[in-house]
């Protein structure tokens, strides 16, 4: 089998293996931009349309591949594994030498219908939909801590300005800067461990 130049995984299921028993042969809808929703309104009794801010729609990705296993039982198990994907948002991960790791959260829009080539191998086509059309790089974590607080005396009256809250100038307790190496602004996800 001829492998696609990238490595793929969907919901933790590896779609490309080193021994080439699982190979993604074609991916469409991943490298281009998502469909653009224009939202233009026709002008009443005039030529043309009113201009409006365009937005990206959902990203539709089609994945084609081949799976070849050593036994009929293993081949059927692989087909069942692919059929089980789809009800929840899953991470679609693509790793390439040129771009590194890119991820999108997707749902399976059209599940696989295996086309068997004997009892050991089959081809499949899956259609995935990413509600968020952006592709994300590796997850970046930063760390911060909440400002420590100690018992104080409270405010002493009469007040003297400027007030001193015990924080050095230019320091925001619990603040963190997270870089965005991509090409679009996005809403970051925050994870709190504690």
Protein backbone atom coordinates (compact mmCIF):
# COMPACT_ATOMS: atom_id res chain seq x y z
CA UNK A 1 0.00 0.00 0.00
CA UNK A 2 1.09 3.59 -0.60
CA UNK A 3 0.85 5.76 2.48
CA UNK A 4 -0.37 9.33 2.71
CA UNK A 5 2.58 11.57 3.69
CA UNK A 6 1.03 12.37 7.09
CA UNK A 7 0.14 10.32 10.17
CA UNK A 8 -3.53 10.43 11.23
CA UNK A 9 -5.54 9.48 14.32
CA UNK A 10 -9.22 9.95 15.12
CA UNK A 11 -10.53 9.72 18.66
CA UNK A 12 -7.45 7.80 19.74
CA UNK A 13 -7.76 5.31 16.86
CA UNK A 14 -4.57 5.25 14.78
CA UNK A 15 -5.36 5.42 11.04
CA UNK A 16 -1.74 5.11 9.80
CA UNK A 17 0.60 2.47 11.18
CA UNK A 18 4.34 2.10 10.71
CA UNK A 19 3.94 -1.42 9.30
CA UNK A 20 1.44 -0.03 6.72
CA UNK A 21 -1.39 -2.33 7.78
CA UNK A 22 -3.49 0.85 8.17
CA UNK A 23 -2.97 3.58 5.61
CA UNK A 24 -4.82 6.82 4.91
CA UNK A 25 -4.70 7.19 1.13
CA UNK A 26 -6.44 10.56 0.69
CA UNK A 27 -7.62 13.49 2.83
CA UNK A 28 -9.65 16.38 1.43
CA UNK A 29 -10.89 19.51 3.19
CA UNK A 30 -8.00 19.72 5.64
CA UNK A 31 -5.41 21.88 3.87
CA UNK A 32 -7.74 24.50 2.43
CA UNK A 33 -9.87 27.00 4.29
CA UNK A 34 -13.36 26.15 5.47
CA UNK A 35 -16.34 27.26 3.40
CA UNK A 36 -17.08 30.98 3.75
CA UNK A 37 -20.60 32.10 4.68
CA UNK A 38 -21.18 35.44 2.98
CA UNK A 39 -24.49 36.47 4.59
CA UNK A 40 -25.17 39.07 1.88
CA UNK A 41 -28.70 40.48 1.65
CA UNK A 42 -30.32 41.47 -1.65
CA UNK A 43 -31.06 45.18 -2.03
CA UNK A 44 -34.78 45.79 -2.44
CA UNK A 45 -35.66 47.27 -5.87
CA UNK A 46 -31.96 47.87 -6.64
CA UNK A 47 -29.07 46.07 -8.20
CA UNK A 48 -26.66 44.28 -5.92
CA UNK A 49 -26.54 43.21 -2.33
CA UNK A 50 -25.79 44.83 1.01
CA UNK A 51 -22.30 44.05 2.23
CA UNK A 52 -21.97 42.03 5.42
CA UNK A 53 -19.18 40.51 7.49
CA UNK A 54 -18.36 37.03 6.17
CA UNK A 55 -17.69 34.11 8.54
CA UNK A 56 -16.27 30.64 8.13
CA UNK A 57 -18.67 27.73 8.23
CA UNK A 58 -17.87 24.27 9.56
CA UNK A 59 -14.87 22.43 8.11
CA UNK A 60 -15.79 19.24 6.23
CA UNK A 61 -12.99 16.66 6.01
CA UNK A 62 -13.13 13.44 4.00
CA UNK A 63 -10.74 10.63 4.90
CA UNK A 64 -10.14 7.62 2.64
CA UNK A 65 -8.05 4.67 3.73
CA UNK A 66 -7.18 1.01 3.51
CA UNK A 67 -6.87 -1.48 6.36
CA UNK A 68 -5.25 -4.89 5.90
CA UNK A 69 -4.99 -7.25 8.87
CA UNK A 70 -3.43 -10.70 9.33
CA UNK A 71 -6.68 -12.48 10.23
CA UNK A 72 -10.35 -12.03 9.34
CA UNK A 73 -11.11 -11.49 13.04
CA UNK A 74 -8.58 -8.63 13.26
CA UNK A 75 -9.96 -7.06 10.07
CA UNK A 76 -13.54 -7.17 11.42
CA UNK A 77 -12.35 -5.75 14.76
CA UNK A 78 -10.69 -2.85 12.89
CA UNK A 79 -13.93 -2.17 10.98
CA UNK A 80 -15.89 -2.25 14.25
CA UNK A 81 -13.40 0.18 15.81
CA UNK A 82 -13.98 2.67 12.99
CA UNK A 83 -17.77 2.19 13.12
CA UNK A 84 -17.77 3.03 16.85
CA UNK A 85 -16.45 6.57 16.23
CA UNK A 86 -18.77 9.47 15.77
CA UNK A 87 -21.32 10.27 18.47
CA UNK A 88 -19.04 12.54 20.48
CA UNK A 89 -16.64 15.27 19.49
CA UNK A 90 -13.31 13.55 18.85
CA UNK A 91 -9.84 14.88 18.19
CA UNK A 92 -8.67 14.41 14.60
CA UNK A 93 -4.88 14.61 14.77
CA UNK A 94 -2.60 14.99 11.74
CA UNK A 95 1.17 14.96 12.08
CA UNK A 96 3.47 15.86 9.21
CA UNK A 97 7.14 16.76 8.93
CA UNK A 98 6.37 20.08 7.28
CA UNK A 99 3.71 21.43 9.63
CA UNK A 100 4.08 19.41 12.82
CA UNK A 101 0.91 18.48 14.70
CA UNK A 102 -2.49 19.92 13.77
CA UNK A 103 -5.76 19.00 15.49
CA UNK A 104 -9.45 19.64 14.96
CA UNK A 105 -12.39 18.51 17.04
CA UNK A 106 -14.75 16.66 14.72
CA UNK A 107 -17.89 14.57 14.56
CA UNK A 108 -18.32 11.75 12.10
CA UNK A 109 -20.98 12.94 9.66
CA UNK A 110 -21.01 9.84 7.49
CA UNK A 111 -19.65 6.67 9.06
CA UNK A 112 -17.73 4.02 7.20
CA UNK A 113 -19.20 1.41 4.94
CA UNK A 114 -16.30 -0.99 4.47
CA UNK A 115 -15.68 -2.15 0.92
CA UNK A 116 -14.13 -5.56 1.46
CA UNK A 117 -11.32 -6.83 -0.76
CA UNK A 118 -11.33 -10.41 0.47
CA UNK A 119 -11.67 -11.22 4.16
CA UNK A 120 -8.43 -9.58 5.35
CA UNK A 121 -8.63 -6.03 3.97
CA UNK A 122 -11.09 -3.28 3.15
CA UNK A 123 -11.22 0.33 2.01
CA UNK A 124 -13.29 2.98 3.74
CA UNK A 125 -14.39 6.59 3.37
CA UNK A 126 -15.33 8.76 6.37
CA UNK A 127 -16.78 12.25 6.32
CA UNK A 128 -15.91 14.37 9.34
CA UNK A 129 -17.31 17.77 10.31
CA UNK A 130 -15.41 20.21 12.53
CA UNK A 131 -17.87 22.78 13.97
CA UNK A 132 -14.84 24.97 14.77
CA UNK A 133 -13.15 25.44 11.36
CA UNK A 134 -9.72 26.28 12.80
CA UNK A 135 -6.84 23.82 12.94
CA UNK A 136 -4.94 23.92 16.21
CA UNK A 137 -1.31 23.17 16.97
CA UNK A 138 -0.03 21.23 19.95
CA UNK A 139 -1.63 22.12 23.26
CA UNK A 140 0.45 24.72 25.08
CA UNK A 141 0.28 24.93 28.84
CA UNK A 142 1.34 27.82 31.00
CA UNK A 143 1.34 27.85 34.77
CA UNK A 144 0.40 30.45 37.27
CA UNK A 145 -0.78 30.51 40.83
CA UNK A 146 -3.40 32.53 42.55
CA UNK A 147 -2.25 35.46 44.60
CA UNK A 148 -1.49 34.38 48.13
CA UNK A 149 -3.40 36.16 50.79
CA UNK A 150 -2.53 36.63 54.38
CA UNK A 151 -4.40 38.10 57.26
CA UNK A 152 -4.23 41.82 57.21
CA UNK A 153 -5.48 44.71 59.22
CA UNK A 154 -7.94 45.88 56.61
CA UNK A 155 -8.19 49.50 55.58
CA UNK A 156 -7.00 52.08 58.02
CA UNK A 157 -9.02 55.31 58.15
CA UNK A 158 -8.53 58.02 57.19
CA UNK A 159 -7.35 56.69 53.82
CA UNK A 160 -4.08 57.89 52.35
CA UNK A 161 -3.81 57.87 48.57
CA UNK A 162 -2.48 56.08 46.59
CA UNK A 163 -3.80 52.99 48.36
CA UNK A 164 -1.37 50.12 48.86
CA UNK A 165 -2.91 46.69 48.26
CA UNK A 166 0.41 44.88 48.76
CA UNK A 167 0.98 44.14 45.05
CA UNK A 168 4.09 45.59 43.41
CA UNK A 169 3.44 48.01 40.52
CA UNK A 170 3.22 46.33 37.09
CA UNK A 171 2.45 42.88 38.56
CA UNK A 172 -0.93 41.22 38.15
CA UNK A 173 -1.22 38.23 40.48
CA UNK A 174 -2.36 35.05 38.75
CA UNK A 175 -1.85 36.47 35.22
CA UNK A 176 -0.26 34.45 32.44
CA UNK A 177 0.64 35.21 28.83
CA UNK A 178 -0.06 32.48 26.28
CA UNK A 179 1.27 32.90 22.75
CA UNK A 180 -0.68 32.16 19.57
CA UNK A 181 1.58 30.89 16.77
CA UNK A 182 -1.32 30.37 14.37
CA UNK A 183 -2.89 32.56 11.71
CA UNK A 184 -6.23 33.39 13.39
CA UNK A 185 -7.41 34.69 16.73
CA UNK A 186 -9.26 32.15 18.86
CA UNK A 187 -10.81 31.61 22.25
CA UNK A 188 -8.31 29.72 24.41
CA UNK A 189 -9.37 26.82 26.62
CA UNK A 190 -8.55 27.10 30.29
CA UNK A 191 -7.84 24.08 32.49
CA UNK A 192 -7.66 24.45 36.24
CA UNK A 193 -5.89 21.76 38.23
CA UNK A 194 -6.18 21.75 41.95
